[in-house]
Amino acid sequence: MTDRVVRNLEHLRSSASTARVLSLLRVWEENGDSRSDGAVRNPDWAARPVFRTSALNRSLIIKHRLRRNEIDLFPGRRQVATKMVIPIDDADLKTGGRYVFVNQIGFERMMAEAFGLSSSHPDLETLRLIDRLPSLDPFLLREQLRRGGLDPAPCYFAISDGDLQRMQAFVHAEIEPLVTLSLGPDTIAVASDSAARMAAKILSNSPSDQLDALRHTLRLAPEQYEEGVFCWKGFLYYKWTLASLLGEVAAVTEAVRTIKPTGKVDRVAREHLDRSRTVLRGRIIRTCDEVSRTLRIYDDAYARLTQEGRPTAFRDFLLDAPSMFAKLGDQLGAVQHIVSYWRFRFRPAAHPPGVEELMDIFMDFETGLLGRGELPDDIAVMAA
């Protein structure tokens, strides 16, 4: 692993978004053998780990926007990479950590030297599965790992503290119609307090601690409860994510239309950029519309619960819902990448892009917005 040190780990743990950072260190602290007596808090954490190698199972995995000096670390062009960070001191993140990028040049050699892993070790394949994702949101991550034949314990799929705080008001508003239905319209103050408590239970990373109230609300059997609440939290997370993105998406699509590169733009480059502007703006809008349509399926099921008093219908929807997570996560992850990278690359006082850089950025965005198995327009035309 590289000798360079990452020194903002404490900040990452406290405020990073769920989609950007997977803190296996935090999962270990809350569920593993981090206590002085070495006892495991949650046996499921040890029985069903993400990684077999203990150091990797206490790492931080980050979706990282590459700097200019990092692009050449990879055999192909990319803008975002998966960074795996091993803290120097688990108890003091301010000391920083050592890191490696998944699939950077020499990746297998570095992993062999640092951890003794062969090129065929399952942990390397797990890292590559994660590297293929546009984001690290826990709902998309779980489905990706399941497609790869892995079934880690539920404790590995938590929303970050930063996002939990940012989601509170949104989830409170979503839950209030259900609580009002239960208590009656004449108990507004009580309903608001109850909605706040229920929102906290749904967002809790340990929902089993408050099992009975939510389980009875959803009419879930005990063995169904954890899965049902996980799926409910997933749809709330995706609704909140889309709502948070829409304002910035509008600004980015307008900037895509108007941004000008520096330097001479020949006819071929101009035609390419003009085509990319049109295609990219259309794909961003279409992707957000598709996400909205998928989320309306959830809204309709939730309405059957809150307006028609049919908890069984809502429960059945939740238990059948994970099949939607892969597409939702892929689509929202791609849009999040566009918004986040645009904010980073074109922040105030940033230098304007050259022609080739802007073409590369547009192509990366277009590719990220394609569905699984789709081809870019240029390649699709050639194939036809």
Coordinates of C-alpha atoms in Angstrom, one line a residue:
M1 CA 0.0 0.0 0.0
T2 CA 1.1 3.6 -0.6
D3 CA 3.1 5.4 2.0
R4 CA 1.0 8.5 1.6
V5 CA -1.2 9.2 4.6
V6 CA -4.9 10.2 4.7
R7 CA -5.5 12.6 7.6
N8 CA -9.2 13.5 7.4
L9 CA -10.6 10.2 8.7
E10 CA -12.2 11.6 11.8
H11 CA -14.1 14.1 9.6
L12 CA -15.1 11.4 7.2
R13 CA -16.6 9.3 10.0
S14 CA -18.6 12.2 11.4
S15 CA -20.0 13.9 8.4
A16 CA -19.5 11.9 5.2
S17 CA -22.4 10.8 3.0
T18 CA -23.6 7.2 3.0
A19 CA -23.2 7.1 -0.8
R20 CA -19.5 8.1 -0.6
V21 CA -18.1 6.3 2.5
L22 CA -18.5 2.8 3.8
S23 CA -17.0 2.7 7.3
L24 CA -16.3 -0.9 8.2
L25 CA -14.4 0.5 11.2
R26 CA -17.5 1.9 12.6
V27 CA -19.3 -1.4 12.0
W28 CA -16.5 -3.2 13.9
E29 CA -16.7 -0.7 16.8
E30 CA -20.4 -1.2 17.2
N31 CA -20.7 -5.0 16.5
G32 CA -17.2 -6.6 16.6
D33 CA -14.5 -7.5 19.1
S34 CA -13.3 -3.9 19.7
R35 CA -13.9 -4.1 23.5
S36 CA -10.9 -4.5 25.8
D37 CA -12.1 -8.1 26.7
G38 CA -12.1 -9.1 23.0
A39 CA -15.8 -10.2 23.2
V40 CA -17.9 -9.9 20.0
R41 CA -21.0 -7.8 20.5
N42 CA -22.8 -9.2 17.5
P43 CA -21.9 -12.8 16.5
D44 CA -23.5 -12.2 13.1
W45 CA -20.8 -9.6 12.4
A46 CA -18.1 -12.4 12.7
A47 CA -20.1 -15.1 11.1
R48 CA -21.0 -13.2 7.9
P49 CA -18.3 -10.6 7.2
V50 CA -17.9 -8.4 4.1
F51 CA -14.2 -9.4 4.0
R52 CA -12.4 -12.5 5.3
T53 CA -9.2 -10.5 6.0
S54 CA -9.6 -8.8 9.4
A55 CA -7.8 -5.6 8.5
L56 CA -10.0 -5.1 5.4
N57 CA -13.0 -5.7 7.6
R58 CA -12.0 -2.7 9.7
S59 CA -11.2 -0.4 6.8
L60 CA -12.9 2.7 5.3
I61 CA -14.0 2.4 1.7
I62 CA -14.4 5.7 -0.1
K63 CA -15.7 6.7 -3.5
H64 CA -13.0 9.2 -4.4
R65 CA -12.9 11.9 -7.0
L66 CA -9.5 11.6 -8.7
R67 CA -7.1 14.5 -8.8
R68 CA -5.1 15.3 -11.8
N69 CA -2.0 13.6 -10.4
E70 CA -3.9 10.4 -9.6
I71 CA -5.4 9.7 -13.1
D72 CA -2.3 8.1 -14.4
L73 CA -2.5 5.5 -11.6
F74 CA -5.0 3.6 -13.6
P75 CA -4.7 1.8 -17.0
G76 CA -7.8 3.5 -18.3
R77 CA -9.5 6.9 -18.0
R78 CA -11.8 7.4 -15.0
Q79 CA -12.9 10.2 -12.8
V80 CA -13.9 8.3 -9.6
A81 CA -12.1 5.5 -8.0
T82 CA -12.7 3.2 -4.9
K83 CA -10.1 4.0 -2.2
M84 CA -9.6 1.5 0.6
V85 CA -8.1 3.1 3.7
I86 CA -6.5 1.2 6.6
P87 CA -6.3 3.4 9.7
I88 CA -2.9 3.6 11.4
D89 CA -4.6 3.6 14.8
D90 CA -8.1 2.3 15.1
A91 CA -8.6 4.2 18.4
D92 CA -7.3 7.6 17.0
L93 CA -8.3 8.4 13.5
K94 CA -6.5 11.7 13.6
T95 CA -3.3 9.7 13.0
G96 CA -4.6 9.0 9.5
G97 CA -4.3 5.9 7.4
R98 CA -2.6 4.1 4.5
Y99 CA -4.6 3.6 1.3
V100 CA -4.7 1.9 -2.0
F101 CA -7.1 2.4 -5.0
V102 CA -8.9 -0.7 -6.2
N103 CA -7.7 -1.8 -9.6
Q104 CA -4.9 0.8 -9.8
I105 CA -1.7 -0.3 -11.6
G106 CA 0.0 -2.8 -9.3
F107 CA -3.1 -3.3 -7.2
E108 CA -2.7 -7.1 -6.9
R109 CA 1.0 -6.8 -6.0
M110 CA 0.2 -4.2 -3.3
M111 CA -2.5 -6.4 -1.8
A112 CA -0.1 -9.4 -1.8
E113 CA 2.7 -7.4 -0.1
A114 CA 0.4 -5.7 2.5
F115 CA -2.0 -8.6 3.4
G116 CA -0.5 -11.8 1.7
L117 CA -3.6 -12.1 -0.6
S118 CA -3.2 -14.0 -3.8
S119 CA -4.7 -12.7 -7.0
S120 CA -7.6 -15.1 -6.7
H121 CA -8.4 -14.3 -3.1
P122 CA -12.2 -13.7 -2.6
D123 CA -11.6 -10.4 -0.9
L124 CA -10.1 -9.0 -4.1
E125 CA -13.2 -10.0 -6.0
T126 CA -15.4 -8.4 -3.3
L127 CA -13.4 -5.1 -3.7
R128 CA -13.9 -5.3 -7.5
L129 CA -17.6 -5.8 -7.0
I130 CA -17.7 -2.7 -4.9
D131 CA -15.5 -0.8 -7.4
R132 CA -18.1 -1.4 -10.1
L133 CA -20.8 0.5 -8.2
P134 CA -21.4 4.2 -8.8
S135 CA -22.0 4.8 -5.1
L136 CA -21.8 3.0 -1.7
D137 CA -25.4 3.4 -0.6
P138 CA -26.2 0.3 1.6
F139 CA -29.2 -0.8 -0.4
L140 CA -27.4 -0.9 -3.7
L141 CA -24.3 -2.4 -2.0
R142 CA -26.3 -5.2 -0.5
E143 CA -27.9 -6.1 -3.8
Q144 CA -24.5 -5.9 -5.6
L145 CA -22.9 -8.3 -3.1
R146 CA -25.8 -10.7 -3.3
R147 CA -25.4 -10.8 -7.1
G148 CA -21.8 -11.7 -6.4
G149 CA -22.9 -14.6 -4.1
L150 CA -22.2 -12.8 -0.8
D151 CA -24.6 -12.3 2.0
P152 CA -22.9 -10.2 4.8
A153 CA -24.7 -9.6 8.1
P154 CA -27.3 -6.7 8.2
C155 CA -25.1 -4.7 10.5
Y156 CA -22.8 -3.9 7.5
F157 CA -25.5 -1.9 5.7
A158 CA -26.1 1.2 7.8
I159 CA -26.7 4.9 6.8
S160 CA -24.0 7.2 8.0
D161 CA -24.5 9.5 11.0
G162 CA -24.3 12.6 8.8
D163 CA -27.0 11.4 6.5
L164 CA -29.2 10.2 9.4
Q165 CA -29.1 13.7 10.8
R166 CA -29.9 15.3 7.4
M167 CA -32.8 12.9 6.8
Q168 CA -34.6 13.4 10.1
A169 CA -37.0 16.2 9.1
F170 CA -37.7 14.5 5.8
V171 CA -38.6 11.2 7.3
H172 CA -40.6 12.9 10.1
A173 CA -42.8 14.5 7.4
E174 CA -43.2 11.2 5.5
I175 CA -44.2 9.3 8.7
E176 CA -46.7 11.9 10.1
P177 CA -49.7 10.8 7.9
L178 CA -49.4 7.2 9.3
V179 CA -49.2 8.4 12.9
T180 CA -52.1 10.9 12.3
L181 CA -54.2 8.0 10.9
S182 CA -53.5 6.0 14.0
L183 CA -54.1 8.7 16.6
G184 CA -56.7 10.8 14.8
P185 CA -56.6 14.3 13.3
D186 CA -57.5 16.1 16.6
T187 CA -54.2 15.1 18.2
I188 CA -51.7 17.1 16.1
A189 CA -49.1 17.8 18.8
V190 CA -49.2 14.2 20.0
A191 CA -49.0 12.9 16.5
S192 CA -46.0 15.1 15.7
D193 CA -44.1 13.7 18.8
S194 CA -45.1 10.2 17.9
A195 CA -44.0 10.7 14.3
A196 CA -40.6 11.9 15.5
R197 CA -40.2 8.8 17.6
M198 CA -41.2 6.5 14.8
A199 CA -38.9 8.2 12.4
A200 CA -36.0 7.7 14.8
K201 CA -37.0 4.0 15.1
I202 CA -37.1 3.5 11.3
L203 CA -33.7 5.3 10.8
S204 CA -32.0 3.5 13.7
N205 CA -29.2 1.3 12.6
S206 CA -30.3 -1.2 15.2
P207 CA -34.1 -1.4 14.5
S208 CA -34.5 -4.6 16.5
D209 CA -34.0 -2.6 19.7
Q210 CA -37.5 -1.2 19.2
L211 CA -39.0 -4.2 17.5
D212 CA -42.6 -4.4 18.8
A213 CA -44.0 -0.9 17.9
L214 CA -42.9 -0.9 14.3
R215 CA -43.5 -4.6 13.8
H216 CA -47.1 -4.3 14.9
T217 CA -47.6 -1.2 12.8
L218 CA -46.4 -3.1 9.7
R219 CA -48.0 -6.5 10.8
L220 CA -44.7 -8.2 10.2
A221 CA -43.7 -11.5 11.6
P222 CA -40.6 -11.3 13.8
E223 CA -38.5 -13.0 11.1
Q224 CA -39.7 -10.5 8.5
Y225 CA -39.2 -7.4 10.6
E226 CA -35.6 -6.5 10.0
E227 CA -35.9 -7.0 6.2
G228 CA -39.2 -5.0 6.1
V229 CA -37.7 -2.0 8.0
F230 CA -34.5 -2.1 5.9
C231 CA -36.6 -1.9 2.7
W232 CA -38.7 0.9 4.1
K233 CA -35.6 2.8 5.1
G234 CA -34.3 2.2 1.6
F235 CA -37.2 3.9 -0.1
L236 CA -37.1 6.8 2.4
Y237 CA -33.4 7.2 1.7
Y238 CA -33.9 7.2 -2.1
K239 CA -36.8 9.7 -1.9
W240 CA -34.7 12.0 0.3
T241 CA -31.7 11.6 -2.0
L242 CA -33.7 12.6 -5.1
A243 CA -35.4 15.5 -3.3
S244 CA -31.9 16.7 -2.2
L245 CA -30.5 16.4 -5.7
L246 CA -33.2 18.0 -7.9
G247 CA -32.2 21.6 -7.3
E248 CA -28.5 20.9 -8.1
V249 CA -29.5 18.7 -11.1
A250 CA -31.3 21.7 -12.7
A251 CA -28.2 23.9 -12.3
V252 CA -25.9 21.2 -13.7
T253 CA -28.0 20.5 -16.7
E254 CA -28.0 24.2 -17.5
A255 CA -24.2 24.4 -17.0
V256 CA -23.8 21.4 -19.4
R257 CA -25.6 23.4 -22.0
T258 CA -23.5 26.6 -21.6
I259 CA -20.0 25.6 -20.5
K260 CA -17.2 26.5 -22.9
P261 CA -13.8 24.9 -23.1
T262 CA -10.6 26.8 -23.4
G263 CA -8.4 26.6 -26.5
K264 CA -9.2 26.1 -30.2
V265 CA -12.2 23.9 -30.9
D266 CA -12.1 22.3 -34.3
R267 CA -15.2 21.2 -36.2
V268 CA -15.1 17.5 -35.1
A269 CA -14.7 18.5 -31.4
R270 CA -17.5 21.1 -31.7
E271 CA -19.9 18.5 -33.2
H272 CA -18.9 16.0 -30.5
L273 CA -19.5 18.5 -27.7
D274 CA -22.8 19.7 -29.2
R275 CA -24.0 16.1 -29.5
S276 CA -22.9 15.3 -25.9
R277 CA -24.6 18.3 -24.5
T278 CA -27.9 17.3 -26.0
V279 CA -27.6 13.6 -25.1
L280 CA -26.3 14.2 -21.6
R281 CA -29.0 16.7 -20.6
G282 CA -31.6 14.4 -22.0
R283 CA -30.2 11.4 -20.1
I284 CA -30.0 13.3 -16.8
I285 CA -33.7 14.4 -17.1
R286 CA -34.8 11.0 -18.2
T287 CA -33.0 9.2 -15.3
C288 CA -34.5 11.5 -12.7
D289 CA -37.9 10.9 -14.3
E290 CA -37.5 7.2 -14.2
V291 CA -36.4 7.3 -10.5
S292 CA -39.5 9.4 -9.7
R293 CA -41.7 6.9 -11.4
T294 CA -40.2 4.0 -9.5
L295 CA -40.6 5.9 -6.2
R296 CA -44.2 6.5 -7.0
I297 CA -44.8 2.8 -6.8
Y298 CA -43.6 3.1 -3.2
D299 CA -45.9 6.2 -2.7
D300 CA -48.9 4.2 -4.0
A301 CA -48.2 1.3 -1.6
Y302 CA -47.7 3.7 1.3
A303 CA -51.0 5.4 0.4
R304 CA -52.7 2.0 0.7
L305 CA -51.4 1.9 4.3
T306 CA -52.1 5.5 5.3
Q307 CA -55.3 6.3 3.3
E308 CA -56.9 2.9 3.0
G309 CA -55.7 1.3 6.3
R310 CA -54.2 -1.7 4.5
P311 CA -50.9 -2.5 6.3
T312 CA -50.7 -6.0 4.8
A313 CA -50.5 -4.5 1.3
F314 CA -47.7 -2.2 2.3
R315 CA -45.9 -5.0 4.1
D316 CA -46.1 -7.2 1.0
F317 CA -44.7 -4.4 -1.1
L318 CA -41.7 -3.9 1.2
L319 CA -40.8 -7.6 1.2
D320 CA -40.9 -7.7 -2.6
A321 CA -39.1 -4.4 -3.0
P322 CA -35.3 -5.2 -2.9
S323 CA -35.4 -6.0 -6.6
M324 CA -35.9 -2.3 -7.2
F325 CA -32.8 -1.3 -5.2
A326 CA -30.3 -2.2 -7.9
K327 CA -31.8 0.0 -10.5
L328 CA -32.6 2.9 -8.1
G329 CA -29.2 2.8 -6.6
D330 CA -27.5 2.7 -10.1
Q331 CA -29.5 5.6 -11.4
L332 CA -29.3 7.8 -8.3
G333 CA -25.6 6.9 -7.9
A334 CA -24.9 8.1 -11.4
V335 CA -26.7 11.4 -10.9
Q336 CA -25.0 11.9 -7.5
H337 CA -21.7 11.4 -9.3
I338 CA -22.5 14.0 -11.9
V339 CA -23.6 16.6 -9.4
S340 CA -20.8 15.9 -6.9
Y341 CA -18.1 15.9 -9.6
W342 CA -19.4 19.0 -11.3
R343 CA -19.5 20.8 -7.9
F344 CA -15.9 19.7 -7.2
R345 CA -14.4 20.4 -10.7
F346 CA -16.2 23.6 -11.5
R347 CA -16.2 25.2 -8.0
P348 CA -15.7 29.0 -7.9
A349 CA -12.3 30.1 -9.2
A350 CA -11.6 26.7 -10.8
H351 CA -9.8 26.9 -14.1
P352 CA -12.0 26.2 -17.2
P353 CA -11.6 22.8 -18.9
G354 CA -9.7 22.1 -22.1
V355 CA -11.5 20.6 -25.1
E356 CA -10.3 17.0 -24.4
E357 CA -11.1 17.2 -20.7
L358 CA -14.6 18.4 -21.3
M359 CA -15.2 15.7 -23.9
D360 CA -13.9 13.1 -21.4
I361 CA -16.2 14.4 -18.6
F362 CA -19.2 14.3 -20.8
M363 CA -18.4 10.8 -22.0
D364 CA -17.9 9.6 -18.4
F365 CA -21.3 11.1 -17.4
E366 CA -23.0 9.6 -20.4
T367 CA -21.6 6.1 -19.7
G368 CA -22.6 6.3 -16.0
L369 CA -26.2 7.1 -16.9
L370 CA -26.5 4.0 -19.1
G371 CA -28.5 1.1 -17.7
R372 CA -26.8 -2.2 -17.2
G373 CA -26.1 -3.8 -20.5
E374 CA -26.8 -0.6 -22.5
L375 CA -24.3 0.7 -25.0
P376 CA -23.3 4.4 -25.6
D377 CA -25.1 5.9 -28.6
D378 CA -22.1 6.0 -30.8
I379 CA -21.3 2.3 -30.2
A380 CA -25.0 1.3 -30.5
V381 CA -25.2 2.9 -33.9
M382 CA -22.1 1.0 -35.0
A383 CA -23.5 -2.3 -33.7
A384 CA -26.7 -1.7 -35.5

